[in-house]
């Protein structure tokens, strides 16, 4: 709970209403903490906000791992019906959060991806389908959007030789790139190939 301070009110309210203490209560507190981390994405306003979230996630990881480990040992003693659903749900949320952590650390922070682009891309996480082609398509779309924001859509329509807009395109078989026809012929004429 200390690792994710924004969940304290929810956790205290839950504990206050709980009928008993024990592994089930521990797992429910962990679920509240993980949900709070997932919900924190909605508060990101700038790339700097990613750092706060990354710190909270890293601080919560050891506690989450210990709670899962202790509940797994209880499951093997016959309490799997009681705890199994929570353990499975926790496993899914940790997978989502681990993906989010890796994405932020390795992609969003270094490339300075705006939170709105990150949020739109990571909507796939909410559906728990990280291992699908839909997730891959979402990430590819995000990179495409980012590319257009960084270099602009017009770059695709500029000749690499003249850096001017292409009006009469020709695709070279050798490299598969598109060039302005007259620039391409002029280039090869200079090399005495034509």
Short mmCIF file of N, CA and C in Angstrom, two decimals:
data_model
loop_
_atom_site.label_atom_id
_atom_site.label_comp_id
_atom_site.label_asym_id
_atom_site.label_seq_id
_atom_site.Cartn_x
_atom_site.Cartn_y
_atom_site.Cartn_z
N UNK A 1 0.82 -1.18 0.00
CA UNK A 1 0.00 0.00 0.00
C UNK A 1 0.88 1.26 0.00
N UNK A 2 2.01 1.19 0.65
CA UNK A 2 2.91 2.35 0.66
C UNK A 2 3.48 2.61 -0.72
N UNK A 3 3.65 1.56 -1.51
CA UNK A 3 4.20 1.71 -2.86
C UNK A 3 3.23 2.45 -3.77
N UNK A 4 1.93 2.30 -3.52
CA UNK A 4 0.90 2.95 -4.34
C UNK A 4 0.02 3.78 -3.41
N UNK A 5 0.52 4.95 -2.99
CA UNK A 5 -0.19 5.74 -1.98
C UNK A 5 -1.60 6.16 -2.40
N UNK A 6 -1.86 6.26 -3.67
CA UNK A 6 -3.18 6.70 -4.12
C UNK A 6 -4.27 5.67 -3.86
N UNK A 7 -3.89 4.45 -3.45
CA UNK A 7 -4.90 3.43 -3.20
C UNK A 7 -5.28 3.32 -1.72
N UNK A 8 -4.65 4.12 -0.84
CA UNK A 8 -4.86 3.98 0.61
C UNK A 8 -6.32 4.09 1.02
N UNK A 9 -7.03 5.06 0.51
CA UNK A 9 -8.43 5.25 0.90
C UNK A 9 -9.27 4.04 0.52
N UNK A 10 -9.07 3.52 -0.69
CA UNK A 10 -9.83 2.34 -1.13
C UNK A 10 -9.50 1.12 -0.27
N UNK A 11 -8.22 0.95 0.03
CA UNK A 11 -7.79 -0.21 0.82
C UNK A 11 -8.35 -0.12 2.23
N UNK A 12 -8.25 1.04 2.86
CA UNK A 12 -8.76 1.19 4.22
C UNK A 12 -10.26 0.97 4.28
N UNK A 13 -10.97 1.45 3.27
CA UNK A 13 -12.42 1.23 3.21
C UNK A 13 -12.73 -0.26 3.07
N UNK A 14 -11.96 -0.96 2.24
CA UNK A 14 -12.18 -2.39 2.04
C UNK A 14 -11.89 -3.16 3.32
N UNK A 15 -10.79 -2.84 3.98
CA UNK A 15 -10.41 -3.52 5.22
C UNK A 15 -11.46 -3.29 6.30
N UNK A 16 -11.98 -2.07 6.34
CA UNK A 16 -13.00 -1.74 7.32
C UNK A 16 -14.25 -2.60 7.13
N UNK A 17 -14.58 -2.94 5.89
CA UNK A 17 -15.78 -3.73 5.59
C UNK A 17 -15.52 -5.24 5.60
N UNK A 18 -14.24 -5.64 5.63
CA UNK A 18 -13.89 -7.05 5.55
C UNK A 18 -14.38 -7.81 6.78
N UNK A 19 -14.75 -9.05 6.55
CA UNK A 19 -15.26 -9.89 7.64
C UNK A 19 -14.15 -10.61 8.39
N UNK A 20 -13.05 -10.86 7.66
CA UNK A 20 -11.95 -11.58 8.30
C UNK A 20 -10.62 -11.22 7.64
N UNK A 21 -9.57 -11.48 8.37
CA UNK A 21 -8.22 -11.25 7.84
C UNK A 21 -7.69 -12.57 7.29
N UNK A 22 -6.63 -12.48 6.52
CA UNK A 22 -6.04 -13.70 5.99
C UNK A 22 -5.65 -13.54 4.53
N UNK A 23 -5.33 -14.64 3.87
CA UNK A 23 -4.86 -14.58 2.49
C UNK A 23 -5.86 -13.93 1.53
N UNK A 24 -7.13 -14.20 1.74
CA UNK A 24 -8.14 -13.63 0.86
C UNK A 24 -8.15 -12.10 0.96
N UNK A 25 -8.06 -11.59 2.16
CA UNK A 25 -8.00 -10.14 2.37
C UNK A 25 -6.73 -9.58 1.73
N UNK A 26 -5.60 -10.26 1.94
CA UNK A 26 -4.34 -9.81 1.35
C UNK A 26 -4.44 -9.70 -0.17
N UNK A 27 -5.03 -10.72 -0.80
CA UNK A 27 -5.15 -10.72 -2.25
C UNK A 27 -6.09 -9.62 -2.73
N UNK A 28 -7.15 -9.37 -1.98
CA UNK A 28 -8.06 -8.29 -2.37
C UNK A 28 -7.39 -6.92 -2.25
N UNK A 29 -6.57 -6.74 -1.23
CA UNK A 29 -5.81 -5.49 -1.08
C UNK A 29 -4.84 -5.34 -2.26
N UNK A 30 -4.19 -6.45 -2.63
CA UNK A 30 -3.29 -6.41 -3.78
C UNK A 30 -4.05 -6.06 -5.05
N UNK A 31 -5.24 -6.63 -5.24
CA UNK A 31 -6.06 -6.30 -6.41
C UNK A 31 -6.40 -4.81 -6.46
N UNK A 32 -6.73 -4.25 -5.32
CA UNK A 32 -7.04 -2.81 -5.26
C UNK A 32 -5.81 -2.00 -5.68
N UNK A 33 -4.64 -2.40 -5.18
CA UNK A 33 -3.40 -1.69 -5.53
C UNK A 33 -3.12 -1.78 -7.03
N UNK A 34 -3.29 -2.98 -7.60
CA UNK A 34 -3.04 -3.16 -9.02
C UNK A 34 -4.04 -2.38 -9.88
N UNK A 35 -5.30 -2.40 -9.46
CA UNK A 35 -6.31 -1.61 -10.18
C UNK A 35 -5.98 -0.12 -10.14
N UNK A 36 -5.49 0.33 -9.00
CA UNK A 36 -5.12 1.75 -8.86
C UNK A 36 -3.97 2.09 -9.81
N UNK A 37 -3.01 1.19 -9.93
CA UNK A 37 -1.92 1.42 -10.88
C UNK A 37 -2.45 1.48 -12.32
N UNK A 38 -3.37 0.60 -12.66
CA UNK A 38 -3.95 0.63 -14.01
C UNK A 38 -4.74 1.92 -14.24
N UNK A 39 -5.48 2.34 -13.23
CA UNK A 39 -6.28 3.57 -13.37
C UNK A 39 -5.41 4.82 -13.43
N UNK A 40 -4.21 4.76 -12.88
CA UNK A 40 -3.32 5.93 -12.84
C UNK A 40 -2.97 6.42 -14.23
N UNK A 41 -3.09 5.55 -15.24
CA UNK A 41 -2.80 5.96 -16.61
C UNK A 41 -3.65 7.16 -17.03
N UNK A 42 -4.85 7.24 -16.48
CA UNK A 42 -5.77 8.31 -16.87
C UNK A 42 -5.34 9.68 -16.35
N UNK A 43 -4.40 9.70 -15.42
CA UNK A 43 -3.97 10.98 -14.84
C UNK A 43 -2.71 11.54 -15.51
N UNK A 44 -2.12 10.79 -16.43
CA UNK A 44 -0.90 11.25 -17.08
C UNK A 44 -1.19 12.46 -17.96
N UNK A 45 -0.45 13.52 -17.72
CA UNK A 45 -0.61 14.75 -18.52
C UNK A 45 0.63 15.02 -19.37
N UNK A 46 1.78 14.51 -18.92
CA UNK A 46 3.02 14.73 -19.66
C UNK A 46 3.92 13.50 -19.54
N UNK A 47 4.97 13.48 -20.31
CA UNK A 47 5.91 12.36 -20.30
C UNK A 47 6.54 12.21 -18.91
N UNK A 48 6.70 13.30 -18.17
CA UNK A 48 7.30 13.25 -16.84
C UNK A 48 6.45 12.42 -15.87
N UNK A 49 5.13 12.35 -16.11
CA UNK A 49 4.25 11.57 -15.24
C UNK A 49 4.55 10.07 -15.32
N UNK A 50 5.14 9.64 -16.43
CA UNK A 50 5.49 8.23 -16.57
C UNK A 50 6.47 7.81 -15.48
N UNK A 51 7.42 8.69 -15.14
CA UNK A 51 8.43 8.36 -14.15
C UNK A 51 7.84 8.05 -12.78
N UNK A 52 6.83 8.80 -12.38
CA UNK A 52 6.17 8.56 -11.09
C UNK A 52 5.52 7.19 -11.10
N UNK A 53 4.84 6.88 -12.20
CA UNK A 53 4.15 5.59 -12.31
C UNK A 53 5.17 4.44 -12.30
N UNK A 54 6.25 4.60 -13.06
CA UNK A 54 7.29 3.56 -13.12
C UNK A 54 7.84 3.30 -11.72
N UNK A 55 8.08 4.36 -10.96
CA UNK A 55 8.59 4.22 -9.59
C UNK A 55 7.60 3.46 -8.71
N UNK A 56 6.31 3.80 -8.80
CA UNK A 56 5.29 3.11 -7.99
C UNK A 56 5.24 1.62 -8.35
N UNK A 57 5.28 1.32 -9.65
CA UNK A 57 5.20 -0.07 -10.07
C UNK A 57 6.41 -0.86 -9.56
N UNK A 58 7.60 -0.30 -9.71
CA UNK A 58 8.80 -0.99 -9.24
C UNK A 58 8.76 -1.21 -7.72
N UNK A 59 8.21 -0.25 -6.99
CA UNK A 59 8.12 -0.38 -5.54
C UNK A 59 7.09 -1.44 -5.14
N UNK A 60 6.03 -1.61 -5.94
CA UNK A 60 4.97 -2.57 -5.62
C UNK A 60 5.33 -4.00 -6.00
N UNK A 61 6.25 -4.18 -6.93
CA UNK A 61 6.57 -5.53 -7.43
C UNK A 61 6.97 -6.54 -6.35
N UNK A 62 7.90 -6.21 -5.45
CA UNK A 62 8.31 -7.22 -4.46
C UNK A 62 7.15 -7.67 -3.56
N UNK A 63 6.32 -6.75 -3.14
CA UNK A 63 5.18 -7.10 -2.29
C UNK A 63 4.20 -7.98 -3.04
N UNK A 64 3.92 -7.62 -4.29
CA UNK A 64 3.01 -8.41 -5.11
C UNK A 64 3.55 -9.83 -5.29
N UNK A 65 4.82 -9.96 -5.57
CA UNK A 65 5.43 -11.28 -5.77
C UNK A 65 5.34 -12.12 -4.49
N UNK A 66 5.60 -11.49 -3.35
CA UNK A 66 5.53 -12.21 -2.07
C UNK A 66 4.10 -12.67 -1.78
N UNK A 67 3.13 -11.82 -2.05
CA UNK A 67 1.72 -12.18 -1.79
C UNK A 67 1.28 -13.31 -2.70
N UNK A 68 1.68 -13.27 -3.94
CA UNK A 68 1.31 -14.33 -4.88
C UNK A 68 1.97 -15.64 -4.47
N UNK A 69 3.22 -15.56 -4.06
CA UNK A 69 3.95 -16.76 -3.63
C UNK A 69 3.27 -17.40 -2.42
N UNK A 70 2.91 -16.59 -1.45
CA UNK A 70 2.28 -17.14 -0.25
C UNK A 70 0.89 -17.69 -0.55
N UNK A 71 0.15 -17.05 -1.44
CA UNK A 71 -1.18 -17.55 -1.77
C UNK A 71 -1.09 -18.81 -2.63
N UNK A 72 -0.03 -18.95 -3.42
CA UNK A 72 0.16 -20.16 -4.22
C UNK A 72 0.40 -21.36 -3.32
N UNK A 73 1.12 -21.16 -2.23
CA UNK A 73 1.36 -22.27 -1.31
C UNK A 73 0.07 -22.65 -0.60
N UNK A 74 -0.80 -21.69 -0.34
CA UNK A 74 -2.10 -22.00 0.27
C UNK A 74 -3.00 -22.73 -0.73
N UNK A 75 -2.90 -22.37 -2.01
CA UNK A 75 -3.70 -23.03 -3.03
C UNK A 75 -3.39 -24.51 -3.06
N UNK A 76 -2.12 -24.83 -2.93
CA UNK A 76 -1.74 -26.24 -3.00
C UNK A 76 -2.22 -27.03 -1.78
N UNK A 77 -2.66 -26.35 -0.73
CA UNK A 77 -3.17 -27.03 0.47
C UNK A 77 -4.68 -27.20 0.43
N UNK A 78 -5.30 -26.87 -0.70
CA UNK A 78 -6.73 -27.13 -0.83
C UNK A 78 -7.62 -25.92 -0.82
N UNK A 79 -7.07 -24.72 -0.73
CA UNK A 79 -7.89 -23.52 -0.71
C UNK A 79 -8.04 -22.89 -2.10
N UNK A 80 -7.81 -23.70 -3.17
CA UNK A 80 -7.77 -23.12 -4.51
C UNK A 80 -9.10 -22.50 -4.94
N UNK A 81 -10.23 -23.04 -4.48
CA UNK A 81 -11.51 -22.46 -4.88
C UNK A 81 -11.65 -21.04 -4.34
N UNK A 82 -11.24 -20.87 -3.11
CA UNK A 82 -11.37 -19.57 -2.45
C UNK A 82 -10.42 -18.52 -3.03
N UNK A 83 -9.20 -18.92 -3.31
CA UNK A 83 -8.17 -17.98 -3.72
C UNK A 83 -7.87 -18.00 -5.21
N UNK A 84 -8.22 -19.09 -5.88
CA UNK A 84 -7.85 -19.28 -7.28
C UNK A 84 -8.27 -18.16 -8.19
N UNK A 85 -9.50 -17.70 -8.05
CA UNK A 85 -10.00 -16.63 -8.92
C UNK A 85 -9.18 -15.36 -8.72
N UNK A 86 -8.92 -15.00 -7.48
CA UNK A 86 -8.13 -13.80 -7.20
C UNK A 86 -6.70 -13.93 -7.73
N UNK A 87 -6.11 -15.11 -7.56
CA UNK A 87 -4.73 -15.32 -8.02
C UNK A 87 -4.68 -15.18 -9.54
N UNK A 88 -5.67 -15.76 -10.23
CA UNK A 88 -5.72 -15.67 -11.69
C UNK A 88 -5.88 -14.21 -12.12
N UNK A 89 -6.79 -13.49 -11.48
CA UNK A 89 -7.03 -12.08 -11.82
C UNK A 89 -5.78 -11.24 -11.55
N UNK A 90 -5.11 -11.53 -10.44
CA UNK A 90 -3.88 -10.82 -10.11
C UNK A 90 -2.81 -11.11 -11.16
N UNK A 91 -2.70 -12.35 -11.59
CA UNK A 91 -1.73 -12.71 -12.62
C UNK A 91 -1.96 -11.94 -13.91
N UNK A 92 -3.23 -11.82 -14.32
CA UNK A 92 -3.56 -11.05 -15.53
C UNK A 92 -3.20 -9.57 -15.37
N UNK A 93 -3.51 -9.01 -14.21
CA UNK A 93 -3.22 -7.59 -13.99
C UNK A 93 -1.71 -7.34 -13.93
N UNK A 94 -0.98 -8.25 -13.32
CA UNK A 94 0.47 -8.09 -13.27
C UNK A 94 1.06 -8.19 -14.67
N UNK A 95 0.51 -9.06 -15.50
CA UNK A 95 0.98 -9.16 -16.88
C UNK A 95 0.72 -7.84 -17.62
N UNK A 96 -0.46 -7.27 -17.43
CA UNK A 96 -0.78 -5.98 -18.06
C UNK A 96 0.16 -4.90 -17.57
N UNK A 97 0.34 -4.84 -16.26
CA UNK A 97 1.20 -3.81 -15.69
C UNK A 97 2.67 -3.99 -16.10
N UNK A 98 3.13 -5.23 -16.19
CA UNK A 98 4.50 -5.49 -16.62
C UNK A 98 4.70 -5.04 -18.07
N UNK A 99 3.71 -5.31 -18.92
CA UNK A 99 3.78 -4.84 -20.31
C UNK A 99 3.82 -3.32 -20.34
N UNK A 100 2.94 -2.69 -19.56
CA UNK A 100 2.89 -1.24 -19.50
C UNK A 100 4.21 -0.66 -19.01
N UNK A 101 4.77 -1.25 -17.95
CA UNK A 101 6.04 -0.82 -17.41
C UNK A 101 7.14 -0.89 -18.48
N UNK A 102 7.22 -2.02 -19.17
CA UNK A 102 8.24 -2.21 -20.21
C UNK A 102 8.04 -1.23 -21.35
N UNK A 103 6.78 -1.05 -21.74
CA UNK A 103 6.47 -0.12 -22.82
C UNK A 103 6.88 1.31 -22.45
N UNK A 104 6.55 1.73 -21.23
CA UNK A 104 6.92 3.08 -20.80
C UNK A 104 8.43 3.23 -20.71
N UNK A 105 9.08 2.28 -20.06
CA UNK A 105 10.53 2.36 -19.85
C UNK A 105 11.32 2.32 -21.16
N UNK A 106 10.91 1.43 -22.08
CA UNK A 106 11.70 1.19 -23.28
C UNK A 106 11.24 1.95 -24.52
N UNK A 107 10.01 2.43 -24.52
CA UNK A 107 9.48 3.09 -25.71
C UNK A 107 8.99 4.51 -25.42
N UNK A 108 8.00 4.64 -24.56
CA UNK A 108 7.33 5.93 -24.35
C UNK A 108 8.26 6.99 -23.77
N UNK A 109 9.07 6.63 -22.78
CA UNK A 109 9.96 7.62 -22.17
C UNK A 109 11.09 8.01 -23.12
N UNK A 110 11.83 7.04 -23.69
CA UNK A 110 12.93 7.45 -24.59
C UNK A 110 12.45 8.22 -25.82
N UNK A 111 11.28 7.85 -26.36
CA UNK A 111 10.77 8.53 -27.55
C UNK A 111 9.89 9.74 -27.23
N UNK A 112 9.68 9.97 -25.93
CA UNK A 112 8.86 11.10 -25.47
C UNK A 112 7.47 11.08 -26.11
N UNK A 113 6.82 9.92 -26.02
CA UNK A 113 5.49 9.75 -26.59
C UNK A 113 4.47 10.39 -25.65
N UNK A 114 3.64 11.24 -26.19
CA UNK A 114 2.63 11.95 -25.40
C UNK A 114 1.66 10.96 -24.76
N UNK A 115 1.19 11.26 -23.55
CA UNK A 115 0.28 10.35 -22.85
C UNK A 115 -1.00 10.01 -23.63
N UNK A 116 -1.53 10.94 -24.42
CA UNK A 116 -2.75 10.62 -25.16
C UNK A 116 -2.49 9.54 -26.20
N UNK A 117 -1.33 9.56 -26.84
CA UNK A 117 -0.99 8.52 -27.82
C UNK A 117 -0.77 7.20 -27.09
N UNK A 118 -0.07 7.25 -25.97
CA UNK A 118 0.16 6.04 -25.18
C UNK A 118 -1.17 5.45 -24.72
N UNK A 119 -2.06 6.28 -24.22
CA UNK A 119 -3.36 5.80 -23.72
C UNK A 119 -4.17 5.14 -24.83
N UNK A 120 -4.20 5.76 -26.00
CA UNK A 120 -4.96 5.17 -27.12
C UNK A 120 -4.36 3.83 -27.54
N UNK A 121 -3.06 3.75 -27.54
CA UNK A 121 -2.39 2.51 -27.92
C UNK A 121 -2.65 1.41 -26.90
N UNK A 122 -2.64 1.77 -25.65
CA UNK A 122 -2.72 0.77 -24.59
C UNK A 122 -4.16 0.38 -24.21
N UNK A 123 -5.14 0.88 -24.95
CA UNK A 123 -6.52 0.46 -24.70
C UNK A 123 -6.66 -1.05 -24.85
N UNK A 124 -5.79 -1.64 -25.65
CA UNK A 124 -5.79 -3.09 -25.83
C UNK A 124 -5.54 -3.78 -24.50
N UNK A 125 -4.75 -3.16 -23.63
CA UNK A 125 -4.48 -3.74 -22.32
C UNK A 125 -5.75 -3.97 -21.51
N UNK A 126 -6.68 -3.07 -21.64
CA UNK A 126 -7.91 -3.17 -20.87
C UNK A 126 -8.71 -4.42 -21.25
N UNK A 127 -8.47 -4.91 -22.44
CA UNK A 127 -9.19 -6.10 -22.89
C UNK A 127 -8.43 -7.37 -22.58
N UNK A 128 -7.24 -7.23 -21.99
CA UNK A 128 -6.46 -8.38 -21.58
C UNK A 128 -6.00 -9.26 -22.74
N UNK A 129 -5.76 -8.67 -23.89
CA UNK A 129 -5.39 -9.45 -25.07
C UNK A 129 -3.98 -9.10 -25.53
N UNK A 130 -3.02 -9.26 -24.64
CA UNK A 130 -1.65 -8.88 -24.96
C UNK A 130 -1.00 -9.78 -25.99
N UNK A 131 -1.45 -11.00 -26.09
CA UNK A 131 -0.80 -11.96 -26.98
C UNK A 131 -1.55 -12.10 -28.31
N UNK A 132 -2.20 -11.06 -28.75
CA UNK A 132 -2.99 -11.15 -29.97
C UNK A 132 -2.43 -10.24 -31.05
N UNK A 133 -2.88 -10.47 -32.26
CA UNK A 133 -2.47 -9.60 -33.35
C UNK A 133 -3.06 -8.21 -33.16
N UNK A 134 -4.19 -8.12 -32.45
CA UNK A 134 -4.79 -6.81 -32.18
C UNK A 134 -3.83 -5.94 -31.37
N UNK A 135 -3.16 -6.53 -30.40
CA UNK A 135 -2.20 -5.78 -29.60
C UNK A 135 -1.03 -5.31 -30.46
N UNK A 136 -0.53 -6.19 -31.32
CA UNK A 136 0.56 -5.82 -32.21
C UNK A 136 0.13 -4.71 -33.17
N UNK A 137 -1.05 -4.82 -33.74
CA UNK A 137 -1.56 -3.78 -34.65
C UNK A 137 -1.69 -2.44 -33.93
N UNK A 138 -2.11 -2.48 -32.69
CA UNK A 138 -2.25 -1.25 -31.92
C UNK A 138 -0.90 -0.57 -31.72
N UNK A 139 0.13 -1.35 -31.40
CA UNK A 139 1.47 -0.78 -31.20
C UNK A 139 2.02 -0.25 -32.53
N UNK A 140 1.80 -0.98 -33.62
CA UNK A 140 2.27 -0.52 -34.93
C UNK A 140 1.57 0.78 -35.31
N UNK A 141 0.27 0.86 -35.05
CA UNK A 141 -0.47 2.09 -35.35
C UNK A 141 0.07 3.26 -34.54
N UNK A 142 0.42 3.00 -33.28
CA UNK A 142 0.98 4.05 -32.43
C UNK A 142 2.30 4.54 -32.99
N UNK A 143 3.16 3.62 -33.44
CA UNK A 143 4.44 4.03 -34.02
C UNK A 143 4.23 4.83 -35.29
N UNK A 144 3.25 4.45 -36.09
CA UNK A 144 2.94 5.18 -37.32
C UNK A 144 2.46 6.60 -36.99
N UNK A 145 1.57 6.70 -36.01
CA UNK A 145 1.08 8.01 -35.58
C UNK A 145 2.23 8.86 -35.06
N UNK A 146 3.09 8.26 -34.27
CA UNK A 146 4.24 8.98 -33.72
C UNK A 146 5.16 9.44 -34.84
N UNK A 147 5.40 8.59 -35.80
CA UNK A 147 6.26 8.94 -36.93
C UNK A 147 5.73 10.17 -37.66
N UNK A 148 4.42 10.20 -37.91
CA UNK A 148 3.84 11.33 -38.62
C UNK A 148 3.90 12.61 -37.77
N UNK A 149 3.81 12.46 -36.45
CA UNK A 149 3.92 13.64 -35.59
C UNK A 149 5.35 14.18 -35.58
N UNK A 150 6.32 13.28 -35.66
CA UNK A 150 7.72 13.70 -35.60
C UNK A 150 8.20 14.26 -36.94
N UNK A 151 7.99 13.52 -38.03
CA UNK A 151 8.54 13.96 -39.32
C UNK A 151 7.49 14.49 -40.28
N UNK A 152 6.22 14.32 -39.98
CA UNK A 152 5.16 14.85 -40.84
C UNK A 152 4.79 13.89 -41.95
N UNK A 153 3.55 13.95 -42.35
CA UNK A 153 3.03 13.06 -43.39
C UNK A 153 3.66 13.36 -44.74
N UNK A 154 4.06 14.61 -44.98
CA UNK A 154 4.59 14.98 -46.29
C UNK A 154 5.91 14.30 -46.63
N UNK A 155 6.65 13.83 -45.63
CA UNK A 155 7.94 13.20 -45.89
C UNK A 155 7.82 11.99 -46.81
N UNK A 156 6.70 11.29 -46.76
CA UNK A 156 6.52 10.12 -47.62
C UNK A 156 6.42 10.51 -49.08
N UNK A 157 6.09 11.75 -49.35
CA UNK A 157 5.86 12.19 -50.72
C UNK A 157 6.96 13.11 -51.23
N UNK A 158 8.13 13.04 -50.59
CA UNK A 158 9.27 13.83 -51.03
C UNK A 158 10.31 12.91 -51.65
N UNK A 159 10.91 13.38 -52.71
CA UNK A 159 11.96 12.62 -53.39
C UNK A 159 13.22 12.65 -52.53
N UNK A 160 13.82 11.49 -52.27
CA UNK A 160 15.04 11.46 -51.46
C UNK A 160 16.23 12.17 -52.12
N UNK A 161 16.17 12.37 -53.44
CA UNK A 161 17.26 13.04 -54.14
C UNK A 161 17.13 14.56 -54.09
N UNK A 162 15.93 15.06 -54.37
CA UNK A 162 15.73 16.51 -54.44
C UNK A 162 15.14 17.10 -53.17
N UNK A 163 14.57 16.25 -52.34
CA UNK A 163 13.85 16.65 -51.13
C UNK A 163 12.65 17.55 -51.47
N UNK A 164 12.17 17.42 -52.69
CA UNK A 164 10.99 18.14 -53.15
C UNK A 164 9.82 17.16 -53.24
N UNK A 165 8.61 17.71 -53.26
CA UNK A 165 7.42 16.89 -53.39
C UNK A 165 7.45 16.14 -54.73
N UNK A 166 7.06 14.87 -54.70
CA UNK A 166 7.06 14.05 -55.91
C UNK A 166 5.79 14.32 -56.72
N UNK A 167 5.99 14.69 -57.99
CA UNK A 167 4.85 14.94 -58.87
C UNK A 167 4.71 13.82 -59.91
N UNK A 168 5.85 13.27 -60.35
CA UNK A 168 5.86 12.19 -61.34
C UNK A 168 6.68 11.03 -60.75
N UNK A 169 6.02 10.16 -59.97
CA UNK A 169 6.76 9.14 -59.23
C UNK A 169 7.25 7.99 -60.10
N UNK A 170 8.40 7.47 -59.71
CA UNK A 170 8.95 6.26 -60.29
C UNK A 170 9.57 5.46 -59.15
N UNK A 171 9.34 4.15 -59.15
CA UNK A 171 9.88 3.29 -58.10
C UNK A 171 11.05 2.52 -58.68
N UNK A 172 12.18 2.62 -58.05
CA UNK A 172 13.36 1.88 -58.50
C UNK A 172 13.30 0.43 -58.00
N UNK A 173 13.54 -0.46 -58.91
CA UNK A 173 13.48 -1.88 -58.60
C UNK A 173 14.53 -2.27 -57.56
N UNK A 174 15.69 -1.68 -57.63
CA UNK A 174 16.80 -2.03 -56.75
C UNK A 174 16.54 -1.78 -55.27
N UNK A 175 15.97 -0.61 -54.95
CA UNK A 175 15.77 -0.30 -53.52
C UNK A 175 14.31 -0.17 -53.13
N UNK A 176 13.41 -0.18 -54.11
CA UNK A 176 11.98 -0.12 -53.80
C UNK A 176 11.49 1.24 -53.35
N UNK A 177 12.33 2.26 -53.40
CA UNK A 177 11.94 3.60 -52.97
C UNK A 177 11.34 4.36 -54.14
N UNK A 178 10.55 5.37 -53.80
CA UNK A 178 9.90 6.20 -54.81
C UNK A 178 10.70 7.49 -54.99
N UNK A 179 10.93 7.87 -56.28
CA UNK A 179 11.69 9.06 -56.62
C UNK A 179 10.91 9.90 -57.63
N UNK A 180 11.29 11.15 -57.73
CA UNK A 180 10.78 12.00 -58.81
C UNK A 180 11.48 11.53 -60.08
N UNK A 181 10.71 11.28 -61.15
CA UNK A 181 11.24 10.71 -62.39
C UNK A 181 12.41 11.52 -62.94
N UNK A 182 12.25 12.84 -63.07
CA UNK A 182 13.31 13.66 -63.67
C UNK A 182 14.57 13.66 -62.80
N UNK A 183 14.41 13.64 -61.47
CA UNK A 183 15.57 13.60 -60.56
C UNK A 183 16.30 12.27 -60.69
N UNK A 184 15.54 11.22 -60.84
CA UNK A 184 16.13 9.89 -60.98
C UNK A 184 16.96 9.82 -62.27
N UNK A 185 16.38 10.30 -63.37
CA UNK A 185 17.12 10.29 -64.65
C UNK A 185 18.34 11.19 -64.57
N UNK A 186 18.19 12.34 -63.93
CA UNK A 186 19.34 13.27 -63.81
C UNK A 186 20.46 12.63 -63.00
N UNK A 187 20.09 11.94 -61.93
CA UNK A 187 21.08 11.28 -61.09
C UNK A 187 21.86 10.24 -61.88
N UNK A 188 21.13 9.38 -62.61
CA UNK A 188 21.80 8.34 -63.38
C UNK A 188 22.59 8.92 -64.55
N UNK A 189 22.14 10.04 -65.10
CA UNK A 189 22.87 10.70 -66.19
C UNK A 189 24.23 11.19 -65.69
N UNK A 190 24.25 11.73 -64.45
CA UNK A 190 25.51 12.19 -63.87
C UNK A 190 26.48 11.03 -63.67
N UNK A 191 25.94 9.86 -63.40
CA UNK A 191 26.79 8.68 -63.19
C UNK A 191 27.14 8.00 -64.52
N UNK A 192 26.63 8.56 -65.62
CA UNK A 192 26.83 8.00 -66.97
C UNK A 192 26.30 6.58 -67.09
N UNK A 193 25.18 6.30 -66.40
CA UNK A 193 24.55 4.98 -66.50
C UNK A 193 23.54 4.96 -67.64
N UNK A 194 22.94 6.11 -67.93
CA UNK A 194 21.92 6.18 -68.97
C UNK A 194 22.52 6.67 -70.26
#
